[in-house]
Coordinates of N, CA, C and O in Angstrom, one line a residue:
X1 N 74.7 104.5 76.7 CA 75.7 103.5 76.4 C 77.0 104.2 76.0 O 78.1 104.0 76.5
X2 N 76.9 105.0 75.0 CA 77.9 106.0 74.7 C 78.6 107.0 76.1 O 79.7 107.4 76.0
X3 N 78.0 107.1 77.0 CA 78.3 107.9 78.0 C 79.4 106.9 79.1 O 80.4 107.2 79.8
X4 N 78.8 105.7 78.7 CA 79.7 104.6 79.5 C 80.7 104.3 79.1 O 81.7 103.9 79.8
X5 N 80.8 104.3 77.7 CA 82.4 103.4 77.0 C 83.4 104.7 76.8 O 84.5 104.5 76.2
X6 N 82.9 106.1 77.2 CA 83.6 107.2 77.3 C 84.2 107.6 78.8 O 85.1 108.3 79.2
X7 N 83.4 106.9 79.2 CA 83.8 107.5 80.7 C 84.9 105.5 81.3 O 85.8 105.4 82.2
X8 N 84.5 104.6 80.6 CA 85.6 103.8 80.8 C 86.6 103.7 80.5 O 87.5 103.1 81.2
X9 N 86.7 104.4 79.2 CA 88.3 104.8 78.6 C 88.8 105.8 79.1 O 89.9 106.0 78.6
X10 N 88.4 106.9 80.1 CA 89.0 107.8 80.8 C 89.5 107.1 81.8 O 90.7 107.3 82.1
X11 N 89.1 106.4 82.3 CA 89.5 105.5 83.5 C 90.3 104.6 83.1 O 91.1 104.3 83.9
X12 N 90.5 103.9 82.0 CA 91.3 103.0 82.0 C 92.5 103.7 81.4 O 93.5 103.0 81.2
X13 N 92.6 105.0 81.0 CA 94.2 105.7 80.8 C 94.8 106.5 81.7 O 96.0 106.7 82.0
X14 N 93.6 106.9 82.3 CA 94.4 106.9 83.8 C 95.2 105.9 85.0 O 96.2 105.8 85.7
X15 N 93.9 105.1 84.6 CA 94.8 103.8 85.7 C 96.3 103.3 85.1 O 97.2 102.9 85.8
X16 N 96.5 103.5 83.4 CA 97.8 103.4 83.0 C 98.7 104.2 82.9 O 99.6 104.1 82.1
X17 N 98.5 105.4 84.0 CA 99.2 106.4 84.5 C 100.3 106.4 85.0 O 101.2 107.3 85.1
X18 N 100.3 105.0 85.4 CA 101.9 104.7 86.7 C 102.8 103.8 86.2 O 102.7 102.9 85.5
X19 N 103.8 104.4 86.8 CA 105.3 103.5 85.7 C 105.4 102.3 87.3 O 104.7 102.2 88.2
X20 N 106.9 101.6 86.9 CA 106.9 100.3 87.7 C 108.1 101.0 88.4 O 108.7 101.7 87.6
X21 N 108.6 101.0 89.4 CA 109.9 101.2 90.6 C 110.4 100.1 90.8 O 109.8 99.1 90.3
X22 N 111.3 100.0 91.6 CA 111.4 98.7 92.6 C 111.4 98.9 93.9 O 110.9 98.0 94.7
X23 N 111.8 100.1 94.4 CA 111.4 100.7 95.5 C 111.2 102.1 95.9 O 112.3 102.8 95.8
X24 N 110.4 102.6 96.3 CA 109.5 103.8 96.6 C 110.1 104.0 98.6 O 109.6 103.5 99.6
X25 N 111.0 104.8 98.5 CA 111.5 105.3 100.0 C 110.4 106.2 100.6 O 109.9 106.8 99.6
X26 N 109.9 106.5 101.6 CA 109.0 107.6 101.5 C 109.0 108.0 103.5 O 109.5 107.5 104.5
X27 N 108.2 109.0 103.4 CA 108.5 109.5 104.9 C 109.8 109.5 105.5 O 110.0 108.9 106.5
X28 N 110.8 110.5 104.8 CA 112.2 110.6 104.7 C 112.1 112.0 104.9 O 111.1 112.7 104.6
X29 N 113.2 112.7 105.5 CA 113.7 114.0 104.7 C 115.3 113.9 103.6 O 116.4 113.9 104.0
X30 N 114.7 114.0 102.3 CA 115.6 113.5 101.4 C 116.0 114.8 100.9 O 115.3 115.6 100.5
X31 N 117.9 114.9 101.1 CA 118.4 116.1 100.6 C 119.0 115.7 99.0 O 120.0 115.0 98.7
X32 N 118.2 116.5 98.3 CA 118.6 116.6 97.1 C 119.7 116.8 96.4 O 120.1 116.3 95.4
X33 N 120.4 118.0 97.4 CA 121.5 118.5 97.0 C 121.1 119.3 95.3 O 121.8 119.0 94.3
X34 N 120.4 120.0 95.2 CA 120.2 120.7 93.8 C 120.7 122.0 94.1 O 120.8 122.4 95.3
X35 N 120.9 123.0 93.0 CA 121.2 124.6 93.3 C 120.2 125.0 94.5 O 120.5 126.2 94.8
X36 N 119.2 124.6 95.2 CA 118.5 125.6 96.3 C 118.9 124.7 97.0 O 119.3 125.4 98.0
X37 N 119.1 123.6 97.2 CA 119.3 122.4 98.5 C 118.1 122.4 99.1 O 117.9 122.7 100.3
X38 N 117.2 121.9 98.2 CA 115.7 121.7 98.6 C 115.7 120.4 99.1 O 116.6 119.7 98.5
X39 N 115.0 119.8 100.1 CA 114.9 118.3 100.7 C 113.4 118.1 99.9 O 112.7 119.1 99.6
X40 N 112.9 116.7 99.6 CA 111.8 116.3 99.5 C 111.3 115.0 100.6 O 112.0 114.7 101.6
X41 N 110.0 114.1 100.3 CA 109.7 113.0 101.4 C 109.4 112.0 100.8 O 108.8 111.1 101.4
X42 N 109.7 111.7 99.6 CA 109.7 110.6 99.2 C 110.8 110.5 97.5 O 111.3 111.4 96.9
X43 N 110.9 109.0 97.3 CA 111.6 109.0 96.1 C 111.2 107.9 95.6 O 110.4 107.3 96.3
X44 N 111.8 107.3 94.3 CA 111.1 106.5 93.5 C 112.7 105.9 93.2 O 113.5 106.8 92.9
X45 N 113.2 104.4 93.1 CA 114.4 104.1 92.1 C 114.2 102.9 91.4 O 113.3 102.1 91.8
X46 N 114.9 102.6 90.4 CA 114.7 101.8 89.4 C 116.3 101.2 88.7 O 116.9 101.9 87.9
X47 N 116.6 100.1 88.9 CA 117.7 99.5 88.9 C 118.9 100.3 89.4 O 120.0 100.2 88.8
X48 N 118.7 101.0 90.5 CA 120.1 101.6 90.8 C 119.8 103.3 90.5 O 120.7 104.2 90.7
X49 N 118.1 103.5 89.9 CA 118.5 104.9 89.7 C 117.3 105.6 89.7 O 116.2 105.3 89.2
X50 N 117.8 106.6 90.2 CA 116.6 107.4 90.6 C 115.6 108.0 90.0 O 115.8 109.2 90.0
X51 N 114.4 107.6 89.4 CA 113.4 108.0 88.7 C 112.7 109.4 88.9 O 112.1 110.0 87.9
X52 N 112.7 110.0 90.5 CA 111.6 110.8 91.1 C 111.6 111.1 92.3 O 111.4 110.4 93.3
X53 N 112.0 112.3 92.3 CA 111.6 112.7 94.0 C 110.3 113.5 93.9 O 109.7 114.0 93.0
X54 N 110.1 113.5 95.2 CA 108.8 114.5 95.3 C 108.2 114.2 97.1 O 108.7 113.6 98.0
X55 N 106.7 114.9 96.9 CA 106.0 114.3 97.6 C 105.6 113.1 98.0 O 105.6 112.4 97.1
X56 N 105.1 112.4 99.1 CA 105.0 111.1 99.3 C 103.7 111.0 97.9 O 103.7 110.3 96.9
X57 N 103.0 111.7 98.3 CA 101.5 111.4 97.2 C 101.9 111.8 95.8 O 101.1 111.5 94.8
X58 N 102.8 112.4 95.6 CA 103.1 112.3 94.3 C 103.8 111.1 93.6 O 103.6 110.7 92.4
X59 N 104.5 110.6 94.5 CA 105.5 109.5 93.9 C 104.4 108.5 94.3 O 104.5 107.6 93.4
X60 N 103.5 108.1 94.9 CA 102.9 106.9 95.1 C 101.7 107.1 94.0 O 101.0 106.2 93.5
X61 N 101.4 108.3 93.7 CA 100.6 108.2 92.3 C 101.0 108.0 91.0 O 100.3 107.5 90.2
X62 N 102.3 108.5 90.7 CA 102.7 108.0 89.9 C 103.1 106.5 89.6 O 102.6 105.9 88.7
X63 N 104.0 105.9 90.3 CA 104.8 104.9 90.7 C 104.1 103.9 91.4 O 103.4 104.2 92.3
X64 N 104.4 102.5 90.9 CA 104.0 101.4 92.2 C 105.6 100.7 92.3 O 106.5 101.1 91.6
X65 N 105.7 100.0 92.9 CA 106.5 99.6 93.4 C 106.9 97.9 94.2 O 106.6 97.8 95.4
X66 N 107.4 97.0 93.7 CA 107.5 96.0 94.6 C 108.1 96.0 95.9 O 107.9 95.2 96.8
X67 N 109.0 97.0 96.1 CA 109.5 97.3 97.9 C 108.8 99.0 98.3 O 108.6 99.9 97.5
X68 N 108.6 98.9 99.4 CA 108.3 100.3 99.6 C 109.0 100.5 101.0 O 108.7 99.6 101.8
X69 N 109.7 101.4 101.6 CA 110.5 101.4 102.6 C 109.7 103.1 103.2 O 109.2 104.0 102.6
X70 N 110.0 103.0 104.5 CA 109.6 103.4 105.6 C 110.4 104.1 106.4 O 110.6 103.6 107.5
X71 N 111.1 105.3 106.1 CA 112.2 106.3 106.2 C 112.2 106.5 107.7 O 113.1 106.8 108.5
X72 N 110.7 106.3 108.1 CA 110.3 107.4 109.5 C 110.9 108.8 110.0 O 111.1 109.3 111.1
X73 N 111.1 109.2 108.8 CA 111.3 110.5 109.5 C 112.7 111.1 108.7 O 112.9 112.1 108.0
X74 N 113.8 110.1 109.2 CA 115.1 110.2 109.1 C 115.6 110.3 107.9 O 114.8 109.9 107.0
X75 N 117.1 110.9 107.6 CA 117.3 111.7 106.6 C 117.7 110.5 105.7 O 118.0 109.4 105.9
X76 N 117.7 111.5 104.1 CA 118.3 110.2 103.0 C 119.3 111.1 102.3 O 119.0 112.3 102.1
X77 N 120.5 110.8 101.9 CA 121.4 111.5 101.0 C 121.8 110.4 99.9 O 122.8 109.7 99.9
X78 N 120.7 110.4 98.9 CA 120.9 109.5 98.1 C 122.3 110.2 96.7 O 122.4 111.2 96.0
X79 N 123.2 109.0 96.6 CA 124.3 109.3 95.6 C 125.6 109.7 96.7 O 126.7 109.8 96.2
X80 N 125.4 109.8 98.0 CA 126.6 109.9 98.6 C 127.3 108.1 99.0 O 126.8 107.1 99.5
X81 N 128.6 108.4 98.6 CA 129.3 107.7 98.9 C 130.8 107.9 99.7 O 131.8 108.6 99.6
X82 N 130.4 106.9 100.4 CA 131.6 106.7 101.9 C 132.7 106.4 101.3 O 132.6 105.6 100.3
X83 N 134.1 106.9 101.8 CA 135.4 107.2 101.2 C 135.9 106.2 102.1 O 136.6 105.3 101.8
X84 N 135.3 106.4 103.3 CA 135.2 105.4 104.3 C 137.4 105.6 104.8 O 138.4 104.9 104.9
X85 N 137.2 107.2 104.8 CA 138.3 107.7 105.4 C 138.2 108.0 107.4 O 137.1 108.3 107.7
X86 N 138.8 107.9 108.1 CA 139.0 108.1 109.1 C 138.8 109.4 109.8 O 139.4 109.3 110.9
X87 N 138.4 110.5 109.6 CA 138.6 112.1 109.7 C 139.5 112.8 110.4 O 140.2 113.8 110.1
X88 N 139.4 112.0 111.7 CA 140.1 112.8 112.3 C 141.6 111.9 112.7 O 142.0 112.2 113.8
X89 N 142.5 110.7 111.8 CA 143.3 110.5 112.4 C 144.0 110.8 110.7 O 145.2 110.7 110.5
X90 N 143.1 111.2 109.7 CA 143.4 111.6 108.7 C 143.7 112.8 108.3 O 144.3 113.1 107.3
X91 N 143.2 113.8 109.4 CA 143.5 115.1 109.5 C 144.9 115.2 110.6 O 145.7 116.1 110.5
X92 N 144.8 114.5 111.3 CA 146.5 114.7 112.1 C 147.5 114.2 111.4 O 148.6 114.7 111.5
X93 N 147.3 113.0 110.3 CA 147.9 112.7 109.6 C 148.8 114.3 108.8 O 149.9 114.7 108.6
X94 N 147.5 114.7 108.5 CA 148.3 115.8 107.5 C 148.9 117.3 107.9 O 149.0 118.3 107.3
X95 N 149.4 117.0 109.7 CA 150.2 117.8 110.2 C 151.5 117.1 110.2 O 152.5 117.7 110.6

């Protein structure tokens, strides 16, 4: 009996292992932009902000999530924002 209510409380602090997201991006190539410019394949955010990048199996073990999004593949540059400048009639501009 002792062996059981030991081995249930292992399991039940594990299962309270995982924090809450709102949405979990994953099967991405997500550029970090850190000093190595390492990419990762998944991320975790939470009102606007980014909790976790990592591995897909890392972030879905930690993290659940009410949306979970489906990258397929394609790239993510999360924190970039569009200046939503013209490039090239903005570069003739400046001859």
């Amino acid at each position: 009996m002792r062996q059981f209510l030991i081995c249930i409380l292992v399991i039940s602090l594990f299962a309270c292992n995982t924090q809450e997201a709102d949405t979990i991006f994953y099967h991405a190539k997500i550029y970090t932009v850190d000093t190595a410019f390492t990419t990762v394949e998944a991320m975790a955010v939470k009102d606007g902000k980014i909790l976790a990048m990592g591995t897909e199996k890392e972030i879905r073990e930690k993290y659940k999530a009410k949306a979970t999004i489906d990258l397929g593949g394609k790239p993510m540059f999360p924190g970039l924002i569009d200046a939503h400048a013209h490039f090239v009639g903005y570069g003739q501009s400046l001859f």
